[in-house]
PDB file of C-alpha atoms and ligand atoms in Angstrom:
ATOM      1  CA  MET A 213      13.677 176.080 103.613  1.00  0.00           C
ATOM      2  CA  PRO A 214      15.927 176.127 106.593  1.00  0.00           C
ATOM      3  CA  HIS A 215      18.717 173.889 105.089  1.00  0.00           C
ATOM      4  CA  ALA A 216      19.114 175.411 101.668  1.00  0.00           C
ATOM      5  CA  GLN A 217      22.129 177.737 101.287  1.00  0.00           C
ATOM      6  CA  CYS A 218      21.327 180.988  99.562  1.00  0.00           C
ATOM      7  CA  PRO A 219      23.818 182.093  96.818  1.00  0.00           C
ATOM      8  CA  THR A 220      25.036 185.169  98.769  1.00  0.00           C
ATOM      9  CA  THR A 221      26.150 182.989 101.702  1.00  0.00           C
ATOM     10  CA  THR A 222      28.200 180.779  99.297  1.00  0.00           C
ATOM     11  CA  VAL A 223      29.901 183.863  97.796  1.00  0.00           C
ATOM     12  CA  LYS A 224      30.690 185.153 101.291  1.00  0.00           C
ATOM     13  CA  LEU A 225      32.156 181.772 102.209  1.00  0.00           C
ATOM     14  CA  ILE A 226      34.431 181.727  99.115  1.00  0.00           C
ATOM     15  CA  ASN A 227      35.543 185.318  99.827  1.00  0.00           C
ATOM     16  CA  TYR A 228      36.338 184.342 103.392  1.00  0.00           C
ATOM     17  CA  LYS A 229      38.479 181.373 102.211  1.00  0.00           C
ATOM     18  CA  TRP A 230      40.448 183.698  99.874  1.00  0.00           C
ATOM     19  CA  GLN A 231      40.967 186.201 102.651  1.00  0.00           C
ATOM     20  CA  GLN A 232      42.276 183.423 104.867  1.00  0.00           C
ATOM     21  CA  LEU A 233      44.665 182.232 102.147  1.00  0.00           C
ATOM     22  CA  ILE A 234      45.981 185.741 101.438  1.00  0.00           C
ATOM     23  CA  PHE A 235      46.405 186.359 105.158  1.00  0.00           C
ATOM     24  CA  SER A 236      48.365 183.100 105.612  1.00  0.00           C
ATOM     25  CA  LEU A 237      50.569 183.880 102.624  1.00  0.00           C
ATOM     26  CA  GLY A 238      51.206 187.355 104.023  1.00  0.00           C
ATOM     27  CA  CYS A 239      52.206 185.876 107.380  1.00  0.00           C
ATOM     28  CA  MET A 240      54.559 183.428 105.698  1.00  0.00           C
ATOM     29  CA  LEU A 241      56.261 186.217 103.738  1.00  0.00           C
ATOM     30  CA  LEU A 242      56.599 188.284 106.908  1.00  0.00           C
ATOM     31  CA  ILE A 243      58.224 185.364 108.767  1.00  0.00           C
ATOM     32  CA  ILE A 244      60.676 184.778 105.910  1.00  0.00           C
ATOM     33  CA  ALA A 245      61.549 188.485 105.763  1.00  0.00           C
ATOM     34  CA  CYS A 246      62.088 188.669 109.532  1.00  0.00           C
ATOM     35  CA  ASN A 247      64.265 185.571 109.524  1.00  0.00           C
ATOM     36  CA  ASN A 248      66.502 187.069 106.889  1.00  0.00           C
ATOM     37  CA  LEU A 249      66.836 190.293 108.789  1.00  0.00           C
ATOM     38  CA  TYR A 250      67.443 188.688 112.180  1.00  0.00           C
ATOM     39  CA  PRO A 251      68.744 185.161 111.616  1.00  0.00           C
ATOM     40  CA  SER A 252      68.661 183.147 114.807  1.00  0.00           C
ATOM     41  CA  THR A 253      71.788 181.342 115.987  1.00  0.00           C
ATOM     42  CA  ASN A 254      70.244 177.915 115.892  1.00  0.00           C
ATOM     43  CA  GLN A 255      68.786 178.180 112.444  1.00  0.00           C
ATOM     44  CA  ASP A 256      71.663 179.166 110.169  1.00  0.00           C
ATOM     45  CA  ALA A 257      74.549 178.784 112.573  1.00  0.00           C
ATOM     46  CA  LYS A 258      77.375 176.498 111.669  1.00  0.00           C
ATOM     47  CA  LEU A 259      78.657 174.348 114.467  1.00  0.00           C
ATOM     48  CA  LEU A 260      82.241 175.336 115.147  1.00  0.00           C
ATOM     49  CA  LYS A 261      84.361 172.797 117.041  1.00  0.00           C
ATOM     50  CA  VAL A 262      86.863 174.865 119.003  1.00  0.00           C
ATOM     51  CA  ALA A 263      89.837 173.284 120.782  1.00  0.00           C
ATOM     52  CA  THR A 264      91.079 174.750 124.057  1.00  0.00           C
ATOM     53  CA  ASP A 265      93.443 173.687 126.851  1.00  0.00           C
ATOM     54  CA  PRO A 266      91.837 174.772 130.132  1.00  0.00           C
ATOM     55  CA  THR A 267      95.109 174.806 132.086  1.00  0.00           C
ATOM     56  CA  PHE A 268      96.048 178.268 130.764  1.00  0.00           C
ATOM     57  CA  ILE A 269      94.490 180.441 133.451  1.00  0.00           C
ATOM     58  CA  PRO A 270      92.858 183.008 133.199  1.00  0.00           C
ATOM     59  CA  PHE A 271      92.435 182.558 129.453  1.00  0.00           C
ATOM     60  CA  GLU A 272      90.833 179.143 129.809  1.00  0.00           C
ATOM     61  CA  ILE A 273      89.708 177.687 133.116  1.00  0.00           C
ATOM     62  CA  GLN A 274      87.717 174.570 133.904  1.00  0.00           C
ATOM     63  CA  THR A 275      85.704 174.942 137.094  1.00  0.00           C
ATOM     64  CA  ALA A 276      85.221 172.084 139.562  1.00  0.00           C
ATOM     65  CA  SER A 277      81.811 171.425 138.016  1.00  0.00           C
ATOM     66  CA  GLY A 278      83.379 171.143 134.543  1.00  0.00           C
ATOM     67  CA  LYS A 279      82.283 174.524 133.188  1.00  0.00           C
ATOM     68  CA  LEU A 280      84.640 176.499 130.947  1.00  0.00           C
ATOM     69  CA  GLU A 281      85.440 180.106 131.802  1.00  0.00           C
ATOM     70  CA  GLY A 282      88.133 182.648 131.002  1.00  0.00           C
ATOM     71  CA  PHE A 283      89.090 185.527 128.751  1.00  0.00           C
ATOM     72  CA  ASP A 284      89.324 183.384 125.602  1.00  0.00           C
ATOM     73  CA  ILE A 285      86.109 181.533 126.422  1.00  0.00           C
ATOM     74  CA  ASP A 286      84.163 184.801 126.909  1.00  0.00           C
ATOM     75  CA  LEU A 287      85.643 186.186 123.702  1.00  0.00           C
ATOM     76  CA  MET A 288      84.824 183.092 121.659  1.00  0.00           C
ATOM     77  CA  ARG A 289      81.255 182.998 122.988  1.00  0.00           C
ATOM     78  CA  ALA A 290      80.824 186.709 122.235  1.00  0.00           C
ATOM     79  CA  LEU A 291      82.153 186.172 118.702  1.00  0.00           C
ATOM     80  CA  ALA A 292      79.467 183.612 118.058  1.00  0.00           C
ATOM     81  CA  GLN A 293      76.588 185.736 119.271  1.00  0.00           C
ATOM     82  CA  PRO A 294      74.290 187.151 116.612  1.00  0.00           C
ATOM     83  CA  ASN A 295      74.185 190.899 116.630  1.00  0.00           C
ATOM     84  CA  PRO A 296      71.273 192.024 114.455  1.00  0.00           C
ATOM     85  CA  GLY A 297      72.367 195.651 114.380  1.00  0.00           C
ATOM     86  CA  ILE A 298      75.635 194.853 112.657  1.00  0.00           C
ATOM     87  CA  ALA A 299      75.680 193.133 109.322  1.00  0.00           C
ATOM     88  CA  GLN A 300      79.126 191.586 109.394  1.00  0.00           C
ATOM     89  CA  VAL A 301      78.706 189.374 112.427  1.00  0.00           C
ATOM     90  CA  ALA A 302      79.753 185.770 112.429  1.00  0.00           C
ATOM     91  CA  LEU A 303      77.046 183.253 113.049  1.00  0.00           C
ATOM     92  CA  PHE A 304      78.192 180.024 114.547  1.00  0.00           C
ATOM     93  CA  THR A 305      77.519 177.890 117.545  1.00  0.00           C
ATOM     94  CA  VAL A 306      80.661 177.096 119.478  1.00  0.00           C
ATOM     95  CA  LYS A 307      81.346 173.654 120.852  1.00  0.00           C
ATOM     96  CA  PHE A 308      84.510 173.610 122.958  1.00  0.00           C
ATOM     97  CA  GLU A 309      86.706 170.564 123.007  1.00  0.00           C
ATOM     98  CA  ASN A 310      89.498 170.124 125.555  1.00  0.00           C
ATOM     99  CA  LEU A 311      92.850 169.276 123.987  1.00  0.00           C
ATOM    100  CA  PRO A 312      96.391 169.475 125.362  1.00  0.00           C
ATOM    101  CA  PHE A 313      98.150 172.593 124.056  1.00  0.00           C
ATOM    102  CA  ASP A 314     100.842 170.555 122.386  1.00  0.00           C
ATOM    103  CA  GLY A 315      98.306 168.610 120.287  1.00  0.00           C
ATOM    104  CA  MET A 316      96.402 171.617 118.981  1.00  0.00           C
ATOM    105  CA  ILE A 317      98.365 172.379 115.831  1.00  0.00           C
ATOM    106  CA  SER A 318      98.211 168.801 114.564  1.00  0.00           C
ATOM    107  CA  ALA A 319      94.455 168.639 115.359  1.00  0.00           C
ATOM    108  CA  LEU A 320      93.967 171.782 113.234  1.00  0.00           C
ATOM    109  CA  GLN A 321      96.122 170.437 110.424  1.00  0.00           C
ATOM    110  CA  ALA A 322      94.097 167.213 110.360  1.00  0.00           C
ATOM    111  CA  LYS A 323      90.874 169.323 110.527  1.00  0.00           C
ATOM    112  CA  ARG A 324      89.703 167.376 113.562  1.00  0.00           C
ATOM    113  CA  VAL A 325      88.616 170.784 114.923  1.00  0.00           C
ATOM    114  CA  ASP A 326      87.500 173.966 113.119  1.00  0.00           C
ATOM    115  CA  ALA A 327      89.431 176.374 115.324  1.00  0.00           C
ATOM    116  CA  ALA A 328      91.495 176.649 118.504  1.00  0.00           C
ATOM    117  CA  ILE A 329      91.604 179.379 121.127  1.00  0.00           C
ATOM    118  CA  SER A 330      94.136 178.877 123.888  1.00  0.00           C
ATOM    119  CA  GLY A 331      96.364 181.921 124.182  1.00  0.00           C
ATOM    120  CA  ILE A 332      98.104 180.712 121.028  1.00  0.00           C
ATOM    121  CA  THR A 333     100.844 183.078 119.894  1.00  0.00           C
ATOM    122  CA  ILE A 334     100.936 183.879 116.190  1.00  0.00           C
ATOM    123  CA  THR A 335     104.382 182.894 114.900  1.00  0.00           C
ATOM    124  CA  ALA A 336     105.928 182.633 111.443  1.00  0.00           C
ATOM    125  CA  GLU A 337     106.711 178.978 112.129  1.00  0.00           C
ATOM    126  CA  ARG A 338     103.088 178.127 113.003  1.00  0.00           C
ATOM    127  CA  LEU A 339     101.799 180.084 110.007  1.00  0.00           C
ATOM    128  CA  LYS A 340     103.536 177.551 107.775  1.00  0.00           C
ATOM    129  CA  THR A 341     101.025 174.869 108.769  1.00  0.00           C
ATOM    130  CA  ILE A 342      97.916 176.647 110.144  1.00  0.00           C
ATOM    131  CA  ALA A 343      96.151 180.006 109.799  1.00  0.00           C
ATOM    132  CA  PHE A 344      95.451 182.668 112.422  1.00  0.00           C
ATOM    133  CA  SER A 345      92.815 185.348 112.884  1.00  0.00           C
ATOM    134  CA  ARG A 346      93.842 188.955 113.344  1.00  0.00           C
ATOM    135  CA  PRO A 347      95.596 189.469 116.728  1.00  0.00           C
ATOM    136  CA  TYR A 348      93.116 189.516 119.628  1.00  0.00           C
ATOM    137  CA  PHE A 349      95.529 189.860 122.583  1.00  0.00           C
ATOM    138  CA  LYS A 350      98.867 191.561 123.161  1.00  0.00           C
ATOM    139  CA  ALA A 351     101.126 189.300 125.204  1.00  0.00           C
ATOM    140  CA  GLY A 352     104.751 188.387 125.891  1.00  0.00           C
ATOM    141  CA  LEU A 353     107.008 186.080 127.880  1.00  0.00           C
ATOM    142  CA  ALA A 354     108.202 186.523 131.449  1.00  0.00           C
ATOM    143  CA  ILE A 355     110.868 184.933 133.647  1.00  0.00           C
ATOM    144  CA  ALA A 356     109.607 183.611 136.964  1.00  0.00           C
ATOM    145  CA  VAL A 357     111.873 182.510 139.835  1.00  0.00           C
ATOM    146  CA  ARG A 358     111.498 181.577 143.501  1.00  0.00           C
ATOM    147  CA  GLN A 359     110.946 184.542 145.781  1.00  0.00           C
ATOM    148  CA  ASP A 360     114.393 184.185 147.429  1.00  0.00           C
ATOM    149  CA  ASN A 361     116.359 184.100 144.159  1.00  0.00           C
ATOM    150  CA  GLN A 362     118.595 187.166 143.818  1.00  0.00           C
ATOM    151  CA  ASN A 363     120.751 186.020 140.876  1.00  0.00           C
ATOM    152  CA  ILE A 364     118.350 185.757 137.983  1.00  0.00           C
ATOM    153  CA  LYS A 365     117.223 189.142 136.769  1.00  0.00           C
ATOM    154  CA  ASP A 366     117.163 189.047 132.988  1.00  0.00           C
ATOM    155  CA  PHE A 367     117.868 187.058 129.846  1.00  0.00           C
ATOM    156  CA  ASN A 368     121.665 187.070 130.372  1.00  0.00           C
ATOM    157  CA  SER A 369     121.480 185.735 133.899  1.00  0.00           C
ATOM    158  CA  LEU A 370     119.616 182.646 132.605  1.00  0.00           C
ATOM    159  CA  GLN A 371     122.790 181.329 130.930  1.00  0.00           C
ATOM    160  CA  GLY A 372     123.667 177.830 132.093  1.00  0.00           C
ATOM    161  CA  LYS A 373     120.607 177.669 134.378  1.00  0.00           C
ATOM    162  CA  LYS A 374     117.930 174.994 134.729  1.00  0.00           C
ATOM    163  CA  ILE A 375     114.780 176.251 133.061  1.00  0.00           C
ATOM    164  CA  ALA A 376     111.266 174.789 132.924  1.00  0.00           C
ATOM    165  CA  VAL A 377     108.986 175.460 129.973  1.00  0.00           C
ATOM    166  CA  GLN A 378     105.756 174.183 128.481  1.00  0.00           C
ATOM    167  CA  ILE A 379     106.213 171.713 125.658  1.00  0.00           C
ATOM    168  CA  GLY A 380     105.543 173.238 122.233  1.00  0.00           C
ATOM    169  CA  SER A 381     105.208 176.796 123.564  1.00  0.00           C
ATOM    170  CA  THR A 382     106.870 180.056 122.602  1.00  0.00           C
ATOM    171  CA  GLY A 383     108.525 179.893 126.046  1.00  0.00           C
ATOM    172  CA  ALA A 384     110.166 176.619 124.964  1.00  0.00           C
ATOM    173  CA  ASP A 385     111.395 178.232 121.713  1.00  0.00           C
ATOM    174  CA  PHE A 386     112.776 181.160 123.670  1.00  0.00           C
ATOM    175  CA  ALA A 387     114.577 178.923 126.181  1.00  0.00           C
ATOM    176  CA  LYS A 388     116.398 177.181 123.310  1.00  0.00           C
ATOM    177  CA  THR A 389     118.146 180.473 122.536  1.00  0.00           C
ATOM    178  CA  ILE A 390     119.672 180.756 126.042  1.00  0.00           C
ATOM    179  CA  PRO A 391     123.301 179.581 125.973  1.00  0.00           C
ATOM    180  CA  ASN A 392     123.976 176.377 127.952  1.00  0.00           C
ATOM    181  CA  ALA A 393     120.537 176.311 129.559  1.00  0.00           C
ATOM    182  CA  LYS A 394     119.275 172.929 130.778  1.00  0.00           C
ATOM    183  CA  ILE A 395     115.669 172.789 129.683  1.00  0.00           C
ATOM    184  CA  SER A 396     112.914 170.630 131.186  1.00  0.00           C
ATOM    185  CA  THR A 397     109.609 170.467 129.365  1.00  0.00           C
ATOM    186  CA  PHE A 398     106.180 170.045 130.952  1.00  0.00           C
ATOM    187  CA  ASN A 399     102.646 169.666 129.699  1.00  0.00           C
ATOM    188  CA  SER A 400     101.103 172.594 131.521  1.00  0.00           C
ATOM    189  CA  GLY A 401     101.586 175.597 133.792  1.00  0.00           C
ATOM    190  CA  PRO A 402     100.700 173.988 137.106  1.00  0.00           C
ATOM    191  CA  GLU A 403     103.390 171.331 136.542  1.00  0.00           C
ATOM    192  CA  PHE A 404     106.326 173.600 135.691  1.00  0.00           C
ATOM    193  CA  PHE A 405     105.594 175.996 138.529  1.00  0.00           C
ATOM    194  CA  GLN A 406     105.495 173.082 140.950  1.00  0.00           C
ATOM    195  CA  ASP A 407     108.949 172.042 139.703  1.00  0.00           C
ATOM    196  CA  LEU A 408     110.219 175.564 140.307  1.00  0.00           C
ATOM    197  CA  LEU A 409     108.810 175.561 143.848  1.00  0.00           C
ATOM    198  CA  ASN A 410     110.343 172.142 144.507  1.00  0.00           C
ATOM    199  CA  GLY A 411     113.749 173.568 143.628  1.00  0.00           C
ATOM    200  CA  ASN A 412     114.282 171.262 140.629  1.00  0.00           C
ATOM    201  CA  VAL A 413     114.702 174.200 138.224  1.00  0.00           C
ATOM    202  CA  ASP A 414     115.981 177.778 138.641  1.00  0.00           C
ATOM    203  CA  ALA A 415     113.448 179.571 136.480  1.00  0.00           C
ATOM    204  CA  VAL A 416     110.338 179.261 134.339  1.00  0.00           C
ATOM    205  CA  VAL A 417     109.929 181.037 131.014  1.00  0.00           C
ATOM    206  CA  SER A 418     106.255 181.365 130.144  1.00  0.00           C
ATOM    207  CA  ASP A 419     103.465 183.772 129.206  1.00  0.00           C
ATOM    208  CA  ALA A 420     103.577 186.887 131.382  1.00  0.00           C
ATOM    209  CA  PHE A 421      99.836 187.462 131.777  1.00  0.00           C
ATOM    210  CA  ALA A 422      99.083 183.936 132.959  1.00  0.00           C
ATOM    211  CA  THR A 423     102.021 183.984 135.427  1.00  0.00           C
ATOM    212  CA  LEU A 424     101.224 187.445 136.809  1.00  0.00           C
ATOM    213  CA  TYR A 425      97.544 186.522 137.175  1.00  0.00           C
ATOM    214  CA  ALA A 426      98.395 183.396 139.178  1.00  0.00           C
ATOM    215  CA  ILE A 427     100.763 185.341 141.472  1.00  0.00           C
ATOM    216  CA  LYS A 428      98.223 188.135 142.002  1.00  0.00           C
ATOM    217  CA  ASN A 429      95.490 185.676 142.900  1.00  0.00           C
ATOM    218  CA  GLY A 430      97.612 183.863 145.457  1.00  0.00           C
ATOM    219  CA  LYS A 431      97.796 180.687 143.361  1.00  0.00           C
ATOM    220  CA  LEU A 432     101.604 180.850 143.071  1.00  0.00           C
ATOM    221  CA  LYS A 433     102.939 181.479 146.553  1.00  0.00           C
ATOM    222  CA  GLY A 434     106.719 181.854 146.750  1.00  0.00           C
ATOM    223  CA  ILE A 435     107.207 182.818 143.107  1.00  0.00           C
ATOM    224  CA  LYS A 436     108.024 186.220 141.597  1.00  0.00           C
ATOM    225  CA  VAL A 437     108.352 187.600 138.079  1.00  0.00           C
ATOM    226  CA  VAL A 438     111.723 189.233 137.371  1.00  0.00           C
ATOM    227  CA  ALA A 439     111.531 190.150 133.732  1.00  0.00           C
ATOM    228  CA  ASP A 440     108.202 191.012 132.272  1.00  0.00           C
ATOM    229  CA  LEU A 441     107.308 190.979 128.577  1.00  0.00           C
ATOM    230  CA  LEU A 442     110.657 189.747 127.271  1.00  0.00           C
ATOM    231  CA  THR A 443     109.030 189.349 123.883  1.00  0.00           C
ATOM    232  CA  GLU A 444     106.165 191.041 122.076  1.00  0.00           C
ATOM    233  CA  GLU A 445     103.626 188.428 121.109  1.00  0.00           C
ATOM    234  CA  TYR A 446     100.072 188.448 119.851  1.00  0.00           C
ATOM    235  CA  TYR A 447      97.507 185.728 120.402  1.00  0.00           C
ATOM    236  CA  GLY A 448      95.302 184.720 117.497  1.00  0.00           C
ATOM    237  CA  ILE A 449      92.450 182.287 117.000  1.00  0.00           C
ATOM    238  CA  ALA A 450      93.954 179.424 115.041  1.00  0.00           C
ATOM    239  CA  THR A 451      92.189 177.610 112.204  1.00  0.00           C
ATOM    240  CA  PRO A 452      93.233 175.129 109.550  1.00  0.00           C
ATOM    241  CA  LYS A 453      94.788 176.820 106.506  1.00  0.00           C
ATOM    242  CA  ASP A 454      92.048 177.631 103.926  1.00  0.00           C
ATOM    243  CA  SER A 455      89.377 177.687 106.680  1.00  0.00           C
ATOM    244  CA  PRO A 456      85.962 178.874 105.455  1.00  0.00           C
ATOM    245  CA  HIS A 457      85.365 180.465 108.890  1.00  0.00           C
ATOM    246  CA  LEU A 458      88.387 182.744 109.152  1.00  0.00           C
ATOM    247  CA  ASP A 459      86.807 185.701 107.419  1.00  0.00           C
ATOM    248  CA  ALA A 460      83.723 185.611 109.659  1.00  0.00           C
ATOM    249  CA  ILE A 461      85.942 185.267 112.764  1.00  0.00           C
ATOM    250  CA  ASN A 462      88.010 188.303 111.733  1.00  0.00           C
ATOM    251  CA  LYS A 463      84.931 190.414 111.078  1.00  0.00           C
ATOM    252  CA  ALA A 464      83.458 189.415 114.426  1.00  0.00           C
ATOM    253  CA  ILE A 465      86.705 190.366 116.252  1.00  0.00           C
ATOM    254  CA  ALA A 466      86.543 193.785 114.564  1.00  0.00           C
ATOM    255  CA  THR A 467      82.942 194.162 115.734  1.00  0.00           C
ATOM    256  CA  LEU A 468      83.757 193.283 119.355  1.00  0.00           C
ATOM    257  CA  LEU A 469      86.684 195.720 119.298  1.00  0.00           C
ATOM    258  CA  SER A 470      84.525 198.560 118.017  1.00  0.00           C
ATOM    259  CA  ASN A 471      81.345 197.960 120.023  1.00  0.00           C
ATOM    260  CA  GLY A 472      83.032 197.868 123.444  1.00  0.00           C
ATOM    261  CA  THR A 473      82.531 194.151 124.128  1.00  0.00           C
ATOM    262  CA  TYR A 474      86.272 193.410 123.867  1.00  0.00           C
ATOM    263  CA  LYS A 475      87.063 196.151 126.389  1.00  0.00           C
ATOM    264  CA  GLN A 476      84.432 194.823 128.774  1.00  0.00           C
ATOM    265  CA  ILE A 477      85.861 191.270 128.642  1.00  0.00           C
ATOM    266  CA  TYR A 478      89.431 192.607 129.041  1.00  0.00           C
ATOM    267  CA  GLN A 479      88.469 194.640 132.096  1.00  0.00           C
ATOM    268  CA  LYS A 480      86.595 191.700 133.627  1.00  0.00           C
ATOM    269  CA  TRP A 481      89.709 189.483 133.577  1.00  0.00           C
ATOM    270  CA  PHE A 482      92.609 191.924 133.838  1.00  0.00           C
ATOM    271  CA  ASN A 483      91.110 194.936 135.552  1.00  0.00           C
ATOM    272  CA  ALA A 484      92.920 197.227 133.111  1.00  0.00           C
ATOM    273  CA  GLU A 485      92.435 199.141 129.878  1.00  0.00           C
ATOM    274  CA  PRO A 486      93.193 196.988 126.828  1.00  0.00           C
ATOM    275  CA  PRO A 487      96.151 198.085 124.696  1.00  0.00           C
ATOM    276  CA  GLU A 488      95.812 198.945 120.999  1.00  0.00           C
ATOM    277  CA  LEU A 489      95.860 195.916 118.728  1.00  0.00           C
ATOM    278  CA  PRO A 490      97.217 195.884 115.176  1.00  0.00           C
ATOM    279  CA  GLU A 491      94.771 194.853 112.464  1.00  0.00           C
ATOM    280  CA  SER A 492      97.115 192.212 111.175  1.00  0.00           C
ATOM    281  CA  TRP A 493     100.190 190.381 112.414  1.00  0.00           C
ATOM    282  CA  LYS A 494     103.426 192.019 111.135  1.00  0.00           C
TER     283      LYS A 494
HETATM  284  N1  LIG B 789     101.349 181.658 124.131  1.00  0.00           N
HETATM  285  C1  LIG B 789     102.117 180.457 124.267  1.00  0.00           C
HETATM  286  C2  LIG B 789     102.258 179.797 122.937  1.00  0.00           C
HETATM  287  O1  LIG B 789     101.514 180.082 122.049  1.00  0.00           O
HETATM  288  C3  LIG B 789     101.559 179.488 125.302  1.00  0.00           C
HETATM  289  C4  LIG B 789     100.094 179.299 125.244  1.00  0.00           C
HETATM  290  C5  LIG B 789      99.524 178.272 126.208  1.00  0.00           C
HETATM  291  O2  LIG B 789     100.216 177.710 127.043  1.00  0.00           O
HETATM  292  N2  LIG B 789      98.262 178.011 126.118  1.00  0.00           N
HETATM  293  O3  LIG B 789     103.103 178.997 122.744  1.00  0.00           O
END
């Protein structure tokens, strides 16, 4: 009887089906367990819309082909990377959005973006309307003048002078405190330095690191810095107040500071050892 199935073959077949089922279930459990241990960026990651103004070199740069680069960009991308070895790492996918610096605070207030990174100084005034991460960069203002200027050397010698600043910046706030100064405001660095070179203003008050970087890289010929780090400022990643992402961002900054990634990014852009950073602002 070649076609009749003997009972032992049927039992074997049923056993085999059970084995297959148990094996599949086992595989499923293993996949779930692995996913929980090593969540992938795409699966659980929240999409974080991050505003940046790529005129603040070398913190944010837009290359000719449209790619974003810079200290802040590297830092933000590193913050978003999953790091399976460390539990408290933020998991988000970053989508950068170009915005003019002056529009960033209102975009955050209106929650049109989830965060902003753009060399933004943490100030008491800004903290009234938005929130900041822990400080991620130690910065300060500098005075820049034309190479041949011998009169302007410090804060006092700026009195009554024509000064260019970036609209909405800490440099603009600082310039307001100089007695009798005539202040011109511009949208970005390249514009106010051009005005200084043209002889329309006597000095520029702006972020020291960006100015020194441009001079060092030959991008600002004919300009020198006379007073470096007039103020002590700290940059923070800005978010709307009550942001659900701030805690994860802070934990990720702590991770990058302790695992050497921060130092690596700092050395890449500034060729120097990073200074100590406080855990919180003031
Ligand atoms: N650090 C300055 C500020 O926060 C300027 C930053 C910038 O121009 N991107 O006002």
